[in-house]
Amino acid sequence: EAGVAQSPRYKIIEKRQSVAFWCNPISGHATLYWYQQILGQGPKLLIQFQNNGVVDDSQLPKDRFSAERLKGVDSTLKIQPAKLEDSAVYLCASSGRLGYEQYFGPGTRLTVT
Amino acid sequence: AQTVTQSQPEMSVQEAETVTLSCTYDTSESNYYLFWYKQPPSRQMILVIRQEAYKQQNATENRFSVNFQKAAKSFSLKISDSQLGDTAMYFCAFSYTGTASKLTFGTGTRLQVTL
């Protein structure tokens, strides 16, 4: 079975620009997560979707970050405008019936200059 | 809210030796899951082992085993017969039970396996 796909793998932008990341979860997985991993830290949840509804977005900086999961499959995470402190790896994960088992994608490394 | 603490930023072990990574956590819940994840330089986060809090028996997966001390809120990972491919960041993580609960991660331990 195919794993979680993410693109792009790397992105470099200047501050105040916008950027979007894409995630395709494992087929049939209802739950999708976006985590932010700053260098030297563990991943931190930004937003969690159950099908196409938001379960938890309490840690999402809503003034600049947005995310959607249309039709309960693919998801897009957007940052507009980006700040220097947004430099991080953005990880997407999904889980199926066994909700405690999350499968991670390869991540997108964002550098904001 | 739950917290996860990993007090060893870096560790080193020789090939074929045994190493133990430490993790403590804090929660008021009585039932939950604990995990160890491995993140190689390629960044793909891989599940190493899982422990359900209601189970007294420590989980084991081949060369990987845990020492789960519920009263002490301690969850250490033992890697036996270390291999060069074990070189990675190791993250301890917590989640509540129930459908699709988020993971709360520690800050990680960088493990280097040497010849």
Tab-separated table of N, CA and C in Angstrom, chain A residues 22-66:
chain	number	residue	atom	x	y	z
A	22	TRP	N	1.188	20.299	0.150
A	22	TRP	CA	0.143	19.344	-0.212
A	22	TRP	C	0.401	17.997	0.444
A	23	CYS	N	-0.666	17.316	0.836
A	23	CYS	CA	-0.556	16.005	1.453
A	23	CYS	C	-1.632	15.076	0.911
A	24	ASN	N	-1.226	13.862	0.559
A	24	ASN	CA	-2.165	12.821	0.150
A	24	ASN	C	-2.032	11.664	1.128
A	25	PRO	N	-3.025	11.402	1.965
A	25	PRO	CA	-2.892	10.368	2.992
A	25	PRO	C	-3.008	8.969	2.401
A	26	ILE	N	-2.811	7.988	3.244
A	26	ILE	CA	-3.005	6.599	2.833
A	26	ILE	C	-4.478	6.394	2.500
A	27	SER	N	-4.716	5.670	1.425
A	27	SER	CA	-6.080	5.466	0.957
A	27	SER	C	-6.965	4.877	2.056
A	28	GLY	N	-8.105	5.515	2.265
A	28	GLY	CA	-9.054	5.020	3.255
A	28	GLY	C	-8.874	5.571	4.650
A	29	HIS	N	-7.791	6.301	4.885
A	29	HIS	CA	-7.559	6.865	6.218
A	29	HIS	C	-8.429	8.109	6.405
A	30	ALA	N	-9.249	8.074	7.441
A	30	ALA	CA	-10.190	9.161	7.666
A	30	ALA	C	-9.556	10.357	8.378
A	31	THR	N	-8.505	10.095	9.152
A	31	THR	CA	-7.931	11.161	9.968
A	31	THR	C	-6.610	11.629	9.380
A	32	LEU	N	-6.454	12.934	9.288
A	32	LEU	CA	-5.241	13.527	8.727
A	32	LEU	C	-4.735	14.599	9.689
A	33	TYR	N	-3.422	14.598	9.879
A	33	TYR	CA	-2.778	15.531	10.811
A	33	TYR	C	-1.696	16.332	10.079
A	34	TRP	N	-1.555	17.586	10.459
A	34	TRP	CA	-0.402	18.398	10.067
A	34	TRP	C	0.370	18.752	11.343
A	35	TYR	N	1.675	18.426	11.334
A	35	TYR	CA	2.562	18.754	12.441
A	35	TYR	C	3.644	19.718	11.948
A	36	GLN	N	4.073	20.596	12.833
A	36	GLN	CA	5.212	21.478	12.570
A	36	GLN	C	6.381	21.028	13.443
A	37	GLN	N	7.541	20.790	12.808
A	37	GLN	CA	8.725	20.378	13.552
A	37	GLN	C	9.828	21.410	13.361
A	38	ILE	N	10.038	22.241	14.361
A	38	ILE	CA	11.120	23.224	14.353
A	38	ILE	C	12.415	22.506	14.718
A	39	LEU	N	13.511	22.945	14.124
A	39	LEU	CA	14.806	22.302	14.323
A	39	LEU	C	15.121	22.137	15.809
A	40	GLY	N	15.448	20.896	16.203
A	40	GLY	CA	15.808	20.637	17.590
A	40	GLY	C	14.629	20.353	18.498
A	41	GLN	N	13.432	20.325	17.932
A	41	GLN	CA	12.238	20.074	18.743
A	41	GLN	C	11.459	18.889	18.189
A	42	GLY	N	10.532	18.392	18.994
A	42	GLY	CA	9.632	17.362	18.515
A	42	GLY	C	8.491	17.992	17.722
A	43	PRO	N	7.850	17.203	16.890
A	43	PRO	CA	6.712	17.729	16.126
A	43	PRO	C	5.598	18.230	17.037
A	44	LYS	N	4.908	19.267	16.574
A	44	LYS	CA	3.785	19.829	17.306
A	44	LYS	C	2.587	19.883	16.381
A	45	LEU	N	1.445	19.414	16.875
A	45	LEU	CA	0.243	19.382	16.030
A	45	LEU	C	-0.219	20.791	15.689
A	46	LEU	N	-0.475	21.008	14.395
A	46	LEU	CA	-1.084	22.253	13.947
A	46	LEU	C	-2.589	22.084	13.779
A	47	ILE	N	-2.992	21.018	13.092
A	47	ILE	CA	-4.407	20.822	12.810
A	47	ILE	C	-4.663	19.355	12.558
A	48	GLN	N	-5.858	18.918	12.951
A	48	GLN	CA	-6.293	17.536	12.761
A	48	GLN	C	-7.659	17.538	12.091
A	49	PHE	N	-7.778	16.739	11.026
A	49	PHE	CA	-9.036	16.574	10.307
A	49	PHE	C	-9.579	15.163	10.521
A	50	GLN	N	-10.888	15.077	10.653
A	50	GLN	CA	-11.580	13.789	10.609
A	50	GLN	C	-12.475	13.888	9.380
A	51	ASN	N	-12.165	13.073	8.352
A	51	ASN	CA	-12.775	13.241	7.036
A	51	ASN	C	-12.510	14.687	6.585
A	52	ASN	N	-13.521	15.496	6.295
A	52	ASN	CA	-13.223	16.860	5.874
A	52	ASN	C	-13.565	17.888	6.950
A	53	GLY	N	-13.788	17.419	8.198
A	53	GLY	CA	-14.079	18.320	9.296
A	53	GLY	C	-12.885	18.497	10.217
A	54	VAL	N	-12.735	19.690	10.795
A	54	VAL	CA	-11.636	19.987	11.703
A	54	VAL	C	-11.954	19.482	13.109
A	55	VAL	N	-11.033	18.680	13.668
A	55	VAL	CA	-11.184	18.156	15.020
A	55	VAL	C	-10.457	19.038	16.030
A	56	ASP	N	-9.248	19.468	15.659
A	56	ASP	CA	-8.418	20.250	16.584
A	56	ASP	C	-7.552	21.200	15.772
A	57	ASP	N	-7.732	22.476	15.961
A	57	ASP	CA	-6.844	23.470	15.339
A	57	ASP	C	-6.415	24.496	16.369
A	58	SER	N	-6.354	24.079	17.623
A	58	SER	CA	-6.061	25.009	18.711
A	58	SER	C	-4.652	25.593	18.649
A	59	GLN	N	-3.708	24.892	18.007
A	59	GLN	CA	-2.330	25.368	17.921
A	59	GLN	C	-2.011	25.980	16.555
A	60	LEU	N	-2.996	26.156	15.720
A	60	LEU	CA	-2.785	26.737	14.389
A	60	LEU	C	-2.836	28.273	14.470
A	61	PRO	N	-1.772	28.958	14.058
A	61	PRO	CA	-1.795	30.440	14.055
A	61	PRO	C	-2.718	30.941	12.949
A	62	LYS	N	-3.952	31.143	13.283
A	62	LYS	CA	-4.990	31.346	12.267
A	62	LYS	C	-4.878	32.682	11.542
A	63	ASP	N	-4.060	33.596	12.064
A	63	ASP	CA	-3.903	34.862	11.346
A	63	ASP	C	-3.055	34.685	10.086
A	64	ARG	N	-2.305	33.574	10.017
A	64	ARG	CA	-1.437	33.388	8.854
A	64	ARG	C	-1.492	31.989	8.262
A	65	PHE	N	-1.934	31.021	9.022
A	65	PHE	CA	-1.997	29.647	8.559
A	65	PHE	C	-3.451	29.280	8.256
A	66	SER	N	-3.624	28.505	7.188
A	66	SER	CA	-4.939	27.947	6.891
A	66	SER	C	-4.751	26.553	6.320
